[in-house]
Tab-separated table of C-alpha atoms in Angstrom:
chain	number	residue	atom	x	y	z
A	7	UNK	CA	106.210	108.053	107.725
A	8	UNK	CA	109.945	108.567	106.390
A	9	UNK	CA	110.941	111.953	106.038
A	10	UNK	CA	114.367	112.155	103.672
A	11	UNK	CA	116.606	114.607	101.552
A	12	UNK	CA	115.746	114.010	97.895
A	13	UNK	CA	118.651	113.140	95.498
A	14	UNK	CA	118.942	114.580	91.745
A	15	UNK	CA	120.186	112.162	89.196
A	16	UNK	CA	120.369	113.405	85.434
A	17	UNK	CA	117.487	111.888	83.476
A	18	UNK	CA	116.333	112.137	79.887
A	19	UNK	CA	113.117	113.752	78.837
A	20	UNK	CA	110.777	112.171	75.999
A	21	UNK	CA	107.022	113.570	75.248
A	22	UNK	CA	105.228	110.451	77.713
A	23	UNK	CA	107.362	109.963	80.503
A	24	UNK	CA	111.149	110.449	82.117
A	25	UNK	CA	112.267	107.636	83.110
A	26	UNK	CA	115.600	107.128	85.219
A	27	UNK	CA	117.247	104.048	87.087
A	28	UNK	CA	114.660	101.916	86.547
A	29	UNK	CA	112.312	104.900	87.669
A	30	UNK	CA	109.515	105.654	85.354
A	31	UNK	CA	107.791	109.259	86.237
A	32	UNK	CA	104.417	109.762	83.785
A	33	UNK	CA	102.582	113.214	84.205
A	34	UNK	CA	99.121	113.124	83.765
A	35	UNK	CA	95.858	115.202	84.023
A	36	UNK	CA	93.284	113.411	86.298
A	37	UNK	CA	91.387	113.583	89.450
A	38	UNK	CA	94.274	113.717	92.104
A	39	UNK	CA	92.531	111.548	94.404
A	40	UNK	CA	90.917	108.816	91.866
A	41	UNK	CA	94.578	108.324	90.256
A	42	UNK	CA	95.468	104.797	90.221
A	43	UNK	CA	98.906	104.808	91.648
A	44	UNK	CA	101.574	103.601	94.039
A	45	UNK	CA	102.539	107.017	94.742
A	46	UNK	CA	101.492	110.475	94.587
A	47	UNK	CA	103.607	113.423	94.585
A	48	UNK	CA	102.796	116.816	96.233
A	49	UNK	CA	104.477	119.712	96.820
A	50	UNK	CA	104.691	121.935	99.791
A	51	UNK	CA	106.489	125.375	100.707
A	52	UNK	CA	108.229	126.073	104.026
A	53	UNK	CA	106.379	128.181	106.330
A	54	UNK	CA	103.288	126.679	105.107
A	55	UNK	CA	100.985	126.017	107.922
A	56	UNK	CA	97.445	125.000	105.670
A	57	UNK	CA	98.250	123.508	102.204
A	58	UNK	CA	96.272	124.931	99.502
A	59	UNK	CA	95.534	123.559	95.630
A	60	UNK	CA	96.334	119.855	95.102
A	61	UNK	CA	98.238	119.754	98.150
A	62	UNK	CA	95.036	120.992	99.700
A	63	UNK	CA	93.030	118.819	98.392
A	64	UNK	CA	94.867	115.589	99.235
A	65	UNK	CA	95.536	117.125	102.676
A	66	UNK	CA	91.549	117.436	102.934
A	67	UNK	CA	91.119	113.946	101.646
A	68	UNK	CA	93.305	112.449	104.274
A	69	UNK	CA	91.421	114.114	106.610
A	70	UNK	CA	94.071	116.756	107.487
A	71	UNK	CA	97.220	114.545	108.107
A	72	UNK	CA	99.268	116.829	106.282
A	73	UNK	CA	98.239	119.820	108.551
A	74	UNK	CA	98.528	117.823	111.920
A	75	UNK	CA	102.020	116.723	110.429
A	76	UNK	CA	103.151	120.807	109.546
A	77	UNK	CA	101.677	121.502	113.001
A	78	UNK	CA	103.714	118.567	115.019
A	79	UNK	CA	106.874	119.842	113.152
A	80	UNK	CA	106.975	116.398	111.072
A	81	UNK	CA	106.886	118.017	107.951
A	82	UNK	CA	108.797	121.575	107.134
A	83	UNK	CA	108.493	121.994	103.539
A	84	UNK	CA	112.294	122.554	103.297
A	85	UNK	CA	113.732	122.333	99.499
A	86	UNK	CA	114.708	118.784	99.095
A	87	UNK	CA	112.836	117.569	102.466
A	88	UNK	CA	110.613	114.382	101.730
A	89	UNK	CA	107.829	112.796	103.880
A	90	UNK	CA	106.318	109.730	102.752
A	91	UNK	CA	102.542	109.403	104.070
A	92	UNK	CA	100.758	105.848	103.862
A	93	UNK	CA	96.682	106.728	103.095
A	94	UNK	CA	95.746	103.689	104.453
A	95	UNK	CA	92.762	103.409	101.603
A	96	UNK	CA	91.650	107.111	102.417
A	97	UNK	CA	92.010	107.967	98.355
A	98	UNK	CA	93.367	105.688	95.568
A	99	UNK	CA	96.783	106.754	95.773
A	100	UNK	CA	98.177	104.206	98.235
A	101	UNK	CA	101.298	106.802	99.421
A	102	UNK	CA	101.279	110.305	99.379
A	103	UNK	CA	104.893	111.934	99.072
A	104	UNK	CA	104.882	115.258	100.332
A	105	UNK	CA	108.067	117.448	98.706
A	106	UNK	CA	109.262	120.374	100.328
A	107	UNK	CA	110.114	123.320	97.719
């Protein structure tokens, strides 16, 4: 797992997709866990100890990773705080990126 600070870069918005240094980010509506992707994106506050919603269900789907990592101290959900989580087959989504709000 890799835990970072994200970085902002300006970006240009069309109706599909933003796309940005080679970085294409497409927003769908879908089953979280059936999505067909490389990564996953979910969001978490600080001071969150048991994610709810999407984050919830992901968390639930991993079998609770996400709470055994707020409960080690591994994740924080501090703005700009990343954690990249591996789902080892788990759910489609091969990486889980957990970002702190």
């Amino acid at each position: 797992m890799t835990t970072s600070k994200l970085r902002t870069t300006k970006t240009k918005r069309s109706s599909k997709a933003i796309k940005a240094k080679g970085l294409e980010i497409d927003v769908q509506s879908a089953d979280i866990i059936g999505i067909d992707t490389p990564a996953l994106v979910v969001n978490l506050f600080r001071g969150v100890k048991k994610p709810g919603g999407v984050t919830g269900a992901v968390d639930k789907a991993l079998g609770g990773v996400i709470t055994q990592l707020i409960k080690d101290g591994e994740i924080k959900g501090g703005a700009g705080e990343t954690t990249l989580i591996h789902t080892l087959g788990k759910i489609r989504p091969r990486r889980v990126l957990v970002a702190g709000l």
